[in-house]
Coordinates of C-alpha atoms and ligand atoms in Angstrom, one line a residue:
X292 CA 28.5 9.0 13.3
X293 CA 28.9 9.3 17.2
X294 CA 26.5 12.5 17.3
X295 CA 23.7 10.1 16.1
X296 CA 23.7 7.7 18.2
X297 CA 21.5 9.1 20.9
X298 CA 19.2 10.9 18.5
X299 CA 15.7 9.9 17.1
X300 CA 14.3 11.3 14.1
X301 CA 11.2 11.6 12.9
X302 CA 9.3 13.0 9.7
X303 CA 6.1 12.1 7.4
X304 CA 7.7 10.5 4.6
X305 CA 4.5 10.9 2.4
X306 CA 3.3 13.5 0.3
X307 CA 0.7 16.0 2.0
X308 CA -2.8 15.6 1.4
X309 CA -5.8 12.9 1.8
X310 CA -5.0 9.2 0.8
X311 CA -5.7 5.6 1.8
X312 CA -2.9 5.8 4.5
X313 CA 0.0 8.2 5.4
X314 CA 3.7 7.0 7.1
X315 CA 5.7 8.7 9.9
X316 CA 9.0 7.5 10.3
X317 CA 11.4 7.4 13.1
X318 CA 14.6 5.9 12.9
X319 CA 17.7 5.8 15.9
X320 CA 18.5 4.2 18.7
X321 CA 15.8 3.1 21.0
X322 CA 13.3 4.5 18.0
X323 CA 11.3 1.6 18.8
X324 CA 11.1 1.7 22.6
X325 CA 10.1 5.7 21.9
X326 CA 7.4 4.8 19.9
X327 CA 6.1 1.9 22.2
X328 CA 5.1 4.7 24.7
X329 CA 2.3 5.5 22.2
X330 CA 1.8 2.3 20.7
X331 CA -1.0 0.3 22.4
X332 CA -1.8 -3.5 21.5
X333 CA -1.8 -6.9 22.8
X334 CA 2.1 -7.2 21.8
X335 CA 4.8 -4.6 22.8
X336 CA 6.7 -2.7 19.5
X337 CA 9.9 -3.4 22.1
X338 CA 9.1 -7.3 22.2
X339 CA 8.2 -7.9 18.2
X340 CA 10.7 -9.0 15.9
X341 CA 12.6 -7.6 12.8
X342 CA 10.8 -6.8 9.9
X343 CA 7.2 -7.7 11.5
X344 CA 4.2 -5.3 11.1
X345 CA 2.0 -4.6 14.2
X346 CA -1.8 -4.0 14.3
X347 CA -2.2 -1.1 17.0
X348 CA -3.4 2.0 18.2
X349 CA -1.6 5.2 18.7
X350 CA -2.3 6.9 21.9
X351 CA -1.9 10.2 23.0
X352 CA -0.6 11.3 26.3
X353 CA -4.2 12.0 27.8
X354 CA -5.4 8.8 26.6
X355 CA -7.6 9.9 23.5
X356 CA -7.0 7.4 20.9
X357 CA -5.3 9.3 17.6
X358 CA -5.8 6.2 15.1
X359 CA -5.4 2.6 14.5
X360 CA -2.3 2.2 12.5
X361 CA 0.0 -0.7 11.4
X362 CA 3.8 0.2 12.9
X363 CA 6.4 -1.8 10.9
X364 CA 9.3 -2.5 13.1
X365 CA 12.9 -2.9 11.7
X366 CA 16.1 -3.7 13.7
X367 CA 19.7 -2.2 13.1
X368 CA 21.4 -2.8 10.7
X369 CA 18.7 -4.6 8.4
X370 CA 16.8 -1.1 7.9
X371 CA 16.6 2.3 5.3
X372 CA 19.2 4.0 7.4
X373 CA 21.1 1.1 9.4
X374 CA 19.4 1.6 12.8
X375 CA 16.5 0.6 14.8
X376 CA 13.3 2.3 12.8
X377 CA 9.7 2.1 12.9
X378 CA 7.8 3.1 10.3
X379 CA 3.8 4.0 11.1
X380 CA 1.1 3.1 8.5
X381 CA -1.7 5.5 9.7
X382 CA -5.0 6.9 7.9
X383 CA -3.7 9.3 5.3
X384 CA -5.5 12.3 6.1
X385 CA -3.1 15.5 6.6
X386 CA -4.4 16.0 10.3
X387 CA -4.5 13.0 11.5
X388 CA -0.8 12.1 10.5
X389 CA 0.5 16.0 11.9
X390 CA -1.4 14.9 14.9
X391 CA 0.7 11.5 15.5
X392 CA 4.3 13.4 14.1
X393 CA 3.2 16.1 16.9
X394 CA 2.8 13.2 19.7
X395 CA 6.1 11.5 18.4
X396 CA 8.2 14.8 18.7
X397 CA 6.4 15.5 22.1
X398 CA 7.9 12.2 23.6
X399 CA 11.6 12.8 22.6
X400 CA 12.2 12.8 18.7
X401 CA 13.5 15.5 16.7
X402 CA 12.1 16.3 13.4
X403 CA 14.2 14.9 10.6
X404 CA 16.1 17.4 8.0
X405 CA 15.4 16.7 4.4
X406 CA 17.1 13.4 3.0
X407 CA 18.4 12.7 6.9
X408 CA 17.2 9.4 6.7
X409 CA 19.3 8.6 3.6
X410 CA 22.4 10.5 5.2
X411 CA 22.3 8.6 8.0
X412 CA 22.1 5.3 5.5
X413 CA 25.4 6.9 4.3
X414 CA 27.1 7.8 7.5
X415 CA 26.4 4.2 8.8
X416 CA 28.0 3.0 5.9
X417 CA 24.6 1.2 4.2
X418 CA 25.4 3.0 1.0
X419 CA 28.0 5.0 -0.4
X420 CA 27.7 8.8 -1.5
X421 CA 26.7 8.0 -5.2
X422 CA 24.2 5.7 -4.0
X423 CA 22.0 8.5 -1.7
X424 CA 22.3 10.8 -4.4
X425 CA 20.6 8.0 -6.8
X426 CA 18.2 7.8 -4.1
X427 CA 17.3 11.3 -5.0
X428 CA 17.5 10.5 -8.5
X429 CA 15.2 8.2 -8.7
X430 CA 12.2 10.2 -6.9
X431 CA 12.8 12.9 -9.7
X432 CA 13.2 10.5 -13.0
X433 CA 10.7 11.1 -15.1
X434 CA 11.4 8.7 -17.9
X435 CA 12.6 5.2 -18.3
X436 CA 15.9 6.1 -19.0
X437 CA 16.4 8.2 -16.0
X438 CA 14.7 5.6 -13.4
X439 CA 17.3 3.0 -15.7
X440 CA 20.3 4.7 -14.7
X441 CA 19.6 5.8 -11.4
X442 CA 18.7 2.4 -9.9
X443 CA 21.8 0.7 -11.8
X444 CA 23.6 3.9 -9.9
X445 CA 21.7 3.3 -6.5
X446 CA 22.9 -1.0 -7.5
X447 CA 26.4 0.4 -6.9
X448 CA 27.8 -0.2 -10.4
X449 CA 29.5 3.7 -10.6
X450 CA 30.9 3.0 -6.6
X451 CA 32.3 -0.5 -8.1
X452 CA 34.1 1.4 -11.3
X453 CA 35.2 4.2 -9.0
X454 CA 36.7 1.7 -6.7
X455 CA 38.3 -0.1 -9.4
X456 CA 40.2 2.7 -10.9
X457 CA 41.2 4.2 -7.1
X458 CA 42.5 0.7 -6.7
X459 CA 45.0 1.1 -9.5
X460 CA 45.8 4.2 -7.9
X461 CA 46.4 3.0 -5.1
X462 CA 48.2 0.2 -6.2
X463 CA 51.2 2.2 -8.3
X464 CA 51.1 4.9 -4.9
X465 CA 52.2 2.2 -2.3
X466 CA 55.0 1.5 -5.2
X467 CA 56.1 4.8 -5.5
X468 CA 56.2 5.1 -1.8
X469 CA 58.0 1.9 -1.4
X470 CA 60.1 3.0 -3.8
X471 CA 60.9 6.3 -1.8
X472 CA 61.5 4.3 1.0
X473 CA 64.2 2.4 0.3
X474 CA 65.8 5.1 -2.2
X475 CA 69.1 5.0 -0.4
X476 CA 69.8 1.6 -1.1
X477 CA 69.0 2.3 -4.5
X478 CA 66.4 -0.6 -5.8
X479 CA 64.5 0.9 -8.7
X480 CA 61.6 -0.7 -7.9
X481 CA 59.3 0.0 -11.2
X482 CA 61.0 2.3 -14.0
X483 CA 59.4 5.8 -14.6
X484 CA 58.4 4.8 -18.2
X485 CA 57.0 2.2 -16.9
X486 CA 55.0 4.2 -14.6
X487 CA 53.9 6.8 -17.5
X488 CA 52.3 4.2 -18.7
X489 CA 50.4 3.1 -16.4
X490 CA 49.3 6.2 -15.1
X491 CA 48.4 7.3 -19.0
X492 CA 45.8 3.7 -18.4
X493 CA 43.9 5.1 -15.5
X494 CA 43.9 8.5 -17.0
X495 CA 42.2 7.1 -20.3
X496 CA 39.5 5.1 -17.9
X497 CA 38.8 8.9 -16.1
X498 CA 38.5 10.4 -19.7
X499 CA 35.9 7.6 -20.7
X500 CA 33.8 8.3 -17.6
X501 CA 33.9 11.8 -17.8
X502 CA 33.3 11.7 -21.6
X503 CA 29.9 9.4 -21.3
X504 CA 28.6 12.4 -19.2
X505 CA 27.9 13.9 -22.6
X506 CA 25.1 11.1 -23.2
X507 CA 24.5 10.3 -19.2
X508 CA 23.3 14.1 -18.9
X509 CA 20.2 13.7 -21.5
X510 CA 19.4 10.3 -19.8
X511 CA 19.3 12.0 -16.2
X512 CA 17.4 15.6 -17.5
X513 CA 16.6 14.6 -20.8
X514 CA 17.3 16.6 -24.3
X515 CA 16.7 20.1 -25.1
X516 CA 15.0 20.1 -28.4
X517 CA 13.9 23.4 -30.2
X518 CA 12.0 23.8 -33.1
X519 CA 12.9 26.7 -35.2
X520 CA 12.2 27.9 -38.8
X521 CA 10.1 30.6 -40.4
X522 CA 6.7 31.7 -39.2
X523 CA 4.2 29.5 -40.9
X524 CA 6.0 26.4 -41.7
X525 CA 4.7 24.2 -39.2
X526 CA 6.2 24.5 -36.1
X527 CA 3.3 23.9 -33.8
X528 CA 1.4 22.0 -35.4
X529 CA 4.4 19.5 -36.0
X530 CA 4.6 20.4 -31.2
X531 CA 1.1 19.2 -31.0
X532 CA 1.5 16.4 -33.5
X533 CA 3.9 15.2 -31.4
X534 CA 2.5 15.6 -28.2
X535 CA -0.9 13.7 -29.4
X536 CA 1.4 10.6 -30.2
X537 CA 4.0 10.7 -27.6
X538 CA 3.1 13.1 -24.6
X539 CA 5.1 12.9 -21.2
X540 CA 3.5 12.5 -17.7
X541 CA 5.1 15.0 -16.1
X542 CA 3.8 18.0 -14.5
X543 CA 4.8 21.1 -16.8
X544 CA 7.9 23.2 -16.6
X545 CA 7.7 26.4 -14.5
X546 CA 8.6 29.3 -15.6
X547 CA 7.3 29.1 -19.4
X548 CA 7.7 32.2 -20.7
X549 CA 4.5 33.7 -23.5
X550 CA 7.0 34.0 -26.3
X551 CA 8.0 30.1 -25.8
X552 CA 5.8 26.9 -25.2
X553 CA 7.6 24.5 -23.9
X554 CA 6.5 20.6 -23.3
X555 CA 7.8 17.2 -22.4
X556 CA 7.8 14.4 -25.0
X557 CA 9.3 11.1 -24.3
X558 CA 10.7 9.3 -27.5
X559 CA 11.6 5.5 -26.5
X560 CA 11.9 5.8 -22.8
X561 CA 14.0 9.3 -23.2
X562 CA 12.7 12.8 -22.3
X563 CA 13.2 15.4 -24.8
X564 CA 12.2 19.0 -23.6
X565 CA 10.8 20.7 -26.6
X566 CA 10.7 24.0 -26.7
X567 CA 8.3 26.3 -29.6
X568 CA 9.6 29.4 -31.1
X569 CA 7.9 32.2 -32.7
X570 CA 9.4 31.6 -35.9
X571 CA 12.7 33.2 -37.8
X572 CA 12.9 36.3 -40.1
X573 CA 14.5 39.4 -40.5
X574 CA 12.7 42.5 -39.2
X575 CA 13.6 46.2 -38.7
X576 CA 10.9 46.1 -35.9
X577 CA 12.4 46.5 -32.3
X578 CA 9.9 43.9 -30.1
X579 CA 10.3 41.2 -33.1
X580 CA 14.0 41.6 -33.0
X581 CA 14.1 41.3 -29.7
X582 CA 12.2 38.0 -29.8
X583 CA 14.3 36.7 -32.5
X584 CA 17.3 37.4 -29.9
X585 CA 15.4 35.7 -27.6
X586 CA 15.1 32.6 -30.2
X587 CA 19.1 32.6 -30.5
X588 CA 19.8 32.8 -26.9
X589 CA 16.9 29.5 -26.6
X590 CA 18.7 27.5 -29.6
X591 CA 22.1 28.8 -27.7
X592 CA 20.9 26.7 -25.0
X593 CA 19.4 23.6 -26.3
X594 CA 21.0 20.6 -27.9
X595 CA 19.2 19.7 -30.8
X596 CA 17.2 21.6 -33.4
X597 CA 14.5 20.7 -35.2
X598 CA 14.7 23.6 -38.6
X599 CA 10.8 23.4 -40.3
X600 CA 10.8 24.1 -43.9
X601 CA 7.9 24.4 -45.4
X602 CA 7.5 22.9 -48.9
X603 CA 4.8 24.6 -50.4
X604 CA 6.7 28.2 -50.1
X605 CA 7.7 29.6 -52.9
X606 CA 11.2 30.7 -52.0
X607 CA 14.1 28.7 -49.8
X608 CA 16.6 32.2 -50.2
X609 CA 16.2 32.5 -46.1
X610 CA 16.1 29.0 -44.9
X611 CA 19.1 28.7 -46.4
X612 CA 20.6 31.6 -45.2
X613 CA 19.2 30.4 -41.6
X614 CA 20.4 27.1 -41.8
X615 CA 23.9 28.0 -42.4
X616 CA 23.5 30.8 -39.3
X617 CA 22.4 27.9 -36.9
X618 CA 25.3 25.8 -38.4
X619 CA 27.4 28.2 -36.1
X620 CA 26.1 26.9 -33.1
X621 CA 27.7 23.4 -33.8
X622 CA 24.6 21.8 -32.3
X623 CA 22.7 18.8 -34.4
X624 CA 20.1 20.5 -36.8
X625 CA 17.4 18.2 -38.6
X626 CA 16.0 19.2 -41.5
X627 CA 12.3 18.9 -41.6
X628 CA 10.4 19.0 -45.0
X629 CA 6.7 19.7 -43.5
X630 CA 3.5 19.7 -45.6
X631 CA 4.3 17.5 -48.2
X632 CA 0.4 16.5 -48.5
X633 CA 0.5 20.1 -50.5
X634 CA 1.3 19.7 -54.1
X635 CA 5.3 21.4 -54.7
X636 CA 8.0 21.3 -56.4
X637 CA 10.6 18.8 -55.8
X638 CA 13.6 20.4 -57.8
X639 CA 12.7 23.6 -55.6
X640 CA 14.0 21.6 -52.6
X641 CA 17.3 20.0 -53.9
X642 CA 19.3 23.2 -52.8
X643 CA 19.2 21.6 -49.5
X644 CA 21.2 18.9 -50.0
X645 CA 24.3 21.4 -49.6
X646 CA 23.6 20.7 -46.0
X647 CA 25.0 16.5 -46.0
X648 CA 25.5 16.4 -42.4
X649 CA 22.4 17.2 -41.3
X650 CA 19.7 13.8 -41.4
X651 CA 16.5 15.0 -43.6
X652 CA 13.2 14.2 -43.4
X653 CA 9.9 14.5 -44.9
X654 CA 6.5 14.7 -43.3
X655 CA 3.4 16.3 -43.2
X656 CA 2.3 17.5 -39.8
X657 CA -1.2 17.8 -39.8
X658 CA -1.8 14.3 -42.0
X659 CA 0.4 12.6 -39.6
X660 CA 2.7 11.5 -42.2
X661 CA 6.4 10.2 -41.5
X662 CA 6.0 11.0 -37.9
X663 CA 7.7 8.0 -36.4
X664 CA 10.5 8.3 -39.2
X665 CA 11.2 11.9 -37.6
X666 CA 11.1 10.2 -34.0
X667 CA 13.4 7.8 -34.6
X668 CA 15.8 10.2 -36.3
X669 CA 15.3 12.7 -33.4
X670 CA 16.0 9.9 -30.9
X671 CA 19.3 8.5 -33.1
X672 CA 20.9 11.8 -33.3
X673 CA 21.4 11.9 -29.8
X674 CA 21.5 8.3 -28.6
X675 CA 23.9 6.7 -30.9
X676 CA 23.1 3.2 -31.0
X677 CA 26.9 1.5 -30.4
X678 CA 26.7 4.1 -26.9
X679 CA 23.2 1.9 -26.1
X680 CA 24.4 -1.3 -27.3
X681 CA 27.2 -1.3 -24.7
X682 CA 25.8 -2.9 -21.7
X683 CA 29.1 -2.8 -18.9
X684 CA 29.3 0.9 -19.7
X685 CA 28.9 3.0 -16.9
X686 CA 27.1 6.6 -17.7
X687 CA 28.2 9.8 -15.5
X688 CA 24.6 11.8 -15.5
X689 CA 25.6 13.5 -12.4
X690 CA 27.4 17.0 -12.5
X691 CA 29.2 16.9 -9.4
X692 CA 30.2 13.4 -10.1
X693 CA 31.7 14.7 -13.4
X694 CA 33.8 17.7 -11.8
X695 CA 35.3 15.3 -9.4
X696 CA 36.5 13.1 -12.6
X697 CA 37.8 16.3 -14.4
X698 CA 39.9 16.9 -11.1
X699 CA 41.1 13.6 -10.9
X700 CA 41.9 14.1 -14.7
X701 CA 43.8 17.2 -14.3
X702 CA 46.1 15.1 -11.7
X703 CA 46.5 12.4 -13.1
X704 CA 47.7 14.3 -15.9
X705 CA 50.5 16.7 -13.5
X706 CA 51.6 12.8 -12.2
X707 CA 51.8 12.0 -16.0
X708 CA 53.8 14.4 -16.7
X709 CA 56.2 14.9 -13.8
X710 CA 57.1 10.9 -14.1
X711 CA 57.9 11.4 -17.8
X712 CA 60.0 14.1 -17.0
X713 CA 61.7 11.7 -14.5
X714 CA 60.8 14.0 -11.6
X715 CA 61.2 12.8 -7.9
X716 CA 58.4 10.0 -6.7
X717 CA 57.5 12.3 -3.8
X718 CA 56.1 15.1 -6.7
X719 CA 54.1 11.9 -8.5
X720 CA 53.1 10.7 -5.5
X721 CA 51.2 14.2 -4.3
X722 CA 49.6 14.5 -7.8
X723 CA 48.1 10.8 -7.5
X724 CA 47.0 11.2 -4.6
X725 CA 44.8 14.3 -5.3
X726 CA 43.9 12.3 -8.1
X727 CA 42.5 9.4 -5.6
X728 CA 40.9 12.0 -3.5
X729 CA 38.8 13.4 -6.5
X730 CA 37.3 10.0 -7.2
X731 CA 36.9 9.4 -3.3
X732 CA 35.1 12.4 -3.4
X733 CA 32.2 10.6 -5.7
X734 CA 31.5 7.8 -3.3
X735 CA 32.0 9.7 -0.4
X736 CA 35.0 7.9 1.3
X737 CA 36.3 11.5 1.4
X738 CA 33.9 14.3 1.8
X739 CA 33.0 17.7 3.7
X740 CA 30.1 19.0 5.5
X741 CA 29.8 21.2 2.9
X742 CA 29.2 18.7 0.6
X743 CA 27.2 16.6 2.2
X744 CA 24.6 19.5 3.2
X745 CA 24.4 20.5 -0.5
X746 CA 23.4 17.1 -1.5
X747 CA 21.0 15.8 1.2
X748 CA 19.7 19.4 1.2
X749 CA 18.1 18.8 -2.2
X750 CA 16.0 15.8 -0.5
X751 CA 12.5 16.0 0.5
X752 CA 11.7 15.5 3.7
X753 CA 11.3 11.9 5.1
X754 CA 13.4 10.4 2.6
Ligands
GDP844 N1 -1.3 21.2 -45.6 C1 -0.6 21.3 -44.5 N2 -0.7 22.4 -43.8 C2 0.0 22.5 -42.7 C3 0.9 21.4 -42.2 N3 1.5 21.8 -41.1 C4 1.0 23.0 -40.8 N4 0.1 23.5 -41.7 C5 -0.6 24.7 -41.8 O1 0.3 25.8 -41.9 C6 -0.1 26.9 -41.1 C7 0.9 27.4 -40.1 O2 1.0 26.3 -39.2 P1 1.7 26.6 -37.7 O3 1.8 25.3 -37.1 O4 0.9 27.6 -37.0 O5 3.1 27.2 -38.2 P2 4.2 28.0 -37.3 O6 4.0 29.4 -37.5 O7 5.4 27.5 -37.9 O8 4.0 27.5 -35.9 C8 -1.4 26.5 -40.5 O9 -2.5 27.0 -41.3 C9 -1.4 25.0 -40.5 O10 -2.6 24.4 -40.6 C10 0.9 20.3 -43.0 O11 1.6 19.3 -42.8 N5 0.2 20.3 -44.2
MG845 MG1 3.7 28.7 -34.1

C-alpha cells in the first residue's frame, strides 16, 4: 500500500473510438490538485467538494484550450479505488481524449496498468479479492445469469461465506492451540472425537462450495452444447431454428474452425454455446474420418448433446449404434426426433426407448414445431430446478476460486484424519491452518504478487 501513496494514475477508461463523450481517470493522492493545473473555471477542482461535477476547460501548457469537459471530483475514501480521483467527462473523439491523457501524464501522472484502478480498490481495502475479480466479471457477462452472479459476487456474499467457514477455522485453531498450551497441566480442553467432528462440518461446507462449481461454471461461461447425428437429419436447420427464436448479442467466437459453426443462444437468461457438426457415419475415406475424429474430440469437450434423428429415414441400425457410442462420454444426450411434419412410422421409432435416461423430444425443425418444448428440456438438463430454487446458495463460477477450495479440502481432510487417529494438536493445527490459508487465498487476506498480477492483468485498461 505504502508505494501508492505518492503515485497518480491515469488511463482512458472508455472504449476507443467516436462517441458522445470520452473519460480519463486519475486516481491518488493529490490527483485532484494535479489535475487543477489544467483545469480552468470560475471554481478551483482543489476547492470543490466530494462527489460534485465541475463545468471547465482543460488547458494545455501553452495555453491552447484542448476541450470543455465536466471533471467529477471524489474525495478518499468515498471513491472507485479509495483515494482522491477525478474523473474527466470530455468529447469522445479518440484524439481529443489521447490529447488530454497526453497533458495529464505530461504534468506528473503515470499511466495506469490494466485493472490498477480496481487493485488499488483492493489494496486499500475497498473490496476484497473476490469482489475485483467480479468486477472483471461483470464487464465480460454476456447473459443474465452471468451479470446475476457476478454482481451478487461483487455484493460480497462468497467473501461473507468464505469468512464464515475461516471463522470456524479459526475458532477450533485458537482451541487446539490453547489446548497445546497448557498441555502440561493436562486440561483436555475439547476431546479429539469431538474435534473430528467438527472439522468433518467445515469440510462438508468446502465440499458444497466446491461442488456448486459444477453448475456456477455454465452460469459464468455458459454451456457447451453440440449437435450431433447423421448427415441429413436436421442439424442445421434445427441451429438456425434456434437462433431465429433465441439468438445471443454477443460478438461471435474467434477461432471458428470451417468444419464447425459455432453460435451463441441464450435459453432463459443462460448462454449455451452451440456448436454444428458435419454429421456422424462410418467411412473408409481418410479426410471424412478425420472429421469424424474431429466430431469426438468437439463432443469430448462439450457438456451436453443434442443427437438428431431423423424420422422419416428408413433405418435407425446406426443411430442406435451412435447413441450407445456417445453414452461413453457420460455427458447428457437428448434425443431429438426431427421432421415429424413428414409422414413415418411410429413403431419404427420405439427401439429408442432402450435409451430411458435420456429426455426425448419431438419436433419438426423447419415447421417450428415443439421448439420451446426442446428449450426447456435443454435448459432443465443442466439447470436443475431445486439448484435454482435455492436462493442463500452461493455458486463457485470462478476456477481459481475453486482450486483454492479443493486445497482447503485436501487439508481439512489431513486435520481430519490425524485427529481421529489421536495424533498431536501441533500436526492438526498445521493442516488447519493451510486449510485457512486456501480460503484466505479467495478473498485475498492472503495473497502473492504473482497472484495478483494474473488476475488484475486480465483487466482492461482504466478499469
Ligand atoms: N420436412 C422436414 N424437413 C427437414 C426438417 N429439418 C430439416 N429438413 C430437411 O432435411 C434436409 C437436411 O437438413 P440439414 O439441416 O441440412 O441437415 P444436417 O445435415 O443434419 O445439417 C434439408 O433438406 C432440410 O430442409 C424438418 O423438420 N422437416
Ligand atoms: Mg449440416
Amino acid at each position: 500500500m505504502k508505494m501508492y501513496e505518492e503515485d497518480i494514475i491515469a488511463a482512458i477508461a472508455t472504449p476507443v473510438g467516436d462517441g458522445a463523450i470520452s473519460i480519463v481517470r486519475v486516481s491518488g493522492k493529490n490527483s485532484i490538485s494535479l489535475v487543477d493545473k489544467i483545469f480552468h473555471s470560475t471554481v478551483s477542482l482543489n476547492n470543490s467538494p466530494a462527489n460534485s461535477i465541475n463545468y471547465g476547460k482543460i488547458i494545455d501548457t501553452d495555453g491552447t484550450i484542448l476541450d470543455e469537459v465536466l471533471a467529477a471530483v471524489f474525495r478518499a475514501p468515498r471513491s472507485y479505488t479509495a483515494e482522491d480521483m477525478v474523473e474527466i467527462n470530455c468529447h469522445g473523439g479518440w484524439y481529443v481524449t489521447n490529447k488530454i491523457l497526453e497533458l495529464i501524464l505530461n504534468v506528473g501522472a503515470r499511466l495506469a496498468e490494466p485493472g490498477e484502478f480496481t487493485k488499488r480498490a483492493f489494496l486499500n481495502g475497498r473490496i476484497d479479492l473476490s469482489q475485483a475479480e467480479a468486477v472483471a466479471d461483470i464487464i465480460q457477462s454476456k447473459s443474465e445469469m452471468a451479470r446475476k452472479s457476478s454482481i451478487e459476487q461483487l455484493q460480497g456474499n462468497l467473501s461473507k461465506k468464505i469468512n464464515e467457514i475461516s471463522k470456524k477455522i479459526v475458532d477450533l485453531l485458537s482451541i487446539i492451540e490453547l489446548q497445546l498450551d497448557f498441555s502440561e497441566e493436562n486440561i483436555v480442553l475439547k476431546e479429539h472425537s469431538n474435534l473430528v467432528e467438527e472439522i468433518k462440518l467445515i469440510s462438508n461446507e468446502v465440499q458444497k462450495l466446491i461442488n456448486s462449481f459444477k453448475i456456477g461454471k455454465f452460469y459464468r461461461e455458459g454451456v457447451k452444447l453440440i449437435i450431433v447425428g447423421k448427415p441429413n437429419s436436421g442439424k442445421s436447420s434445427l441451429l438456425n431454428t434456434l437462433l431465429n427464436e433465441n439468438r445471443a448479442i454477443v460478438t461471435p467466437i474467434p477461432g471458428t474452425t470451417r468444419d464447425f459453426i459455432e453460435e451463441n443462444l441464450i435459453i432463459k437468461g443462460a448462454l449455451f454455446k452451440i456448436v454444428d457438426t458435419a454429421g456422424l457415419r462410418h467411412s473408409q475415406d481418410p479426410i471424412e474420418m478425420e472429421g469424424i475424429r474431429r466430431t469426438y474430440d468437439k463432443i469430448e469437450n462439450s457438456d451436453l448433446i443434442l443427437y438428431i434423428i431423423d424420422v422419416a429415414s428408413n433405418s435407425f441400425v446406426e443411430d442406435i449404434e451412435f447413441i450407445h457410442n456417445l453414452s461413453n462420454f457420460h455427458k447428457g444426450i437428448i434425443l431429438v426426433f426431427n421432421k415429424i411434419d413428414l409422414n413415418f412410422n411410429k413403431n419404427a421409432i420405439e427401439p429408442f426407448k432402450i435409451f430411458t435416461s435420456y429426455p426425448q423430444v419431438e419436433i419438426s425443425a423447419i415447421k417450428h414445431i415443439n421448439i420451446s418444448n426442446l428449450t426447456d428440456i435443454i435448459f432443465n438438463s443442466v439447470f436443475k430446478e431445486p439448484m435454482l430454487d435455492s436462493q442463500s446458495s452461493i455458486l463457485i463460477t470462478n476456477e481459481r476460486h475453486k482450486q483454492a477450495l479443493v486445497k482447503s479440502f485436501e487439508s481439512l481432510s489431513m486435520a481430519e484424519s490425524s485427529a481421529s487417529k489421536l495424533m498431536s494438536g501441533e500436526f492438526i493445527a498445521l493442516d488447519l491452518r493451510s486449510a485457512l490459508n486456501a480460503l484466505e487465498s479467495i478473498t485475498g487476506k492472503i495473497t502473492t504478487d504473482e497472484i495478483l498480477n494474473n488476475i488484475f492483468s486480465k483487466f482492461c485498461i482504466g478499469k
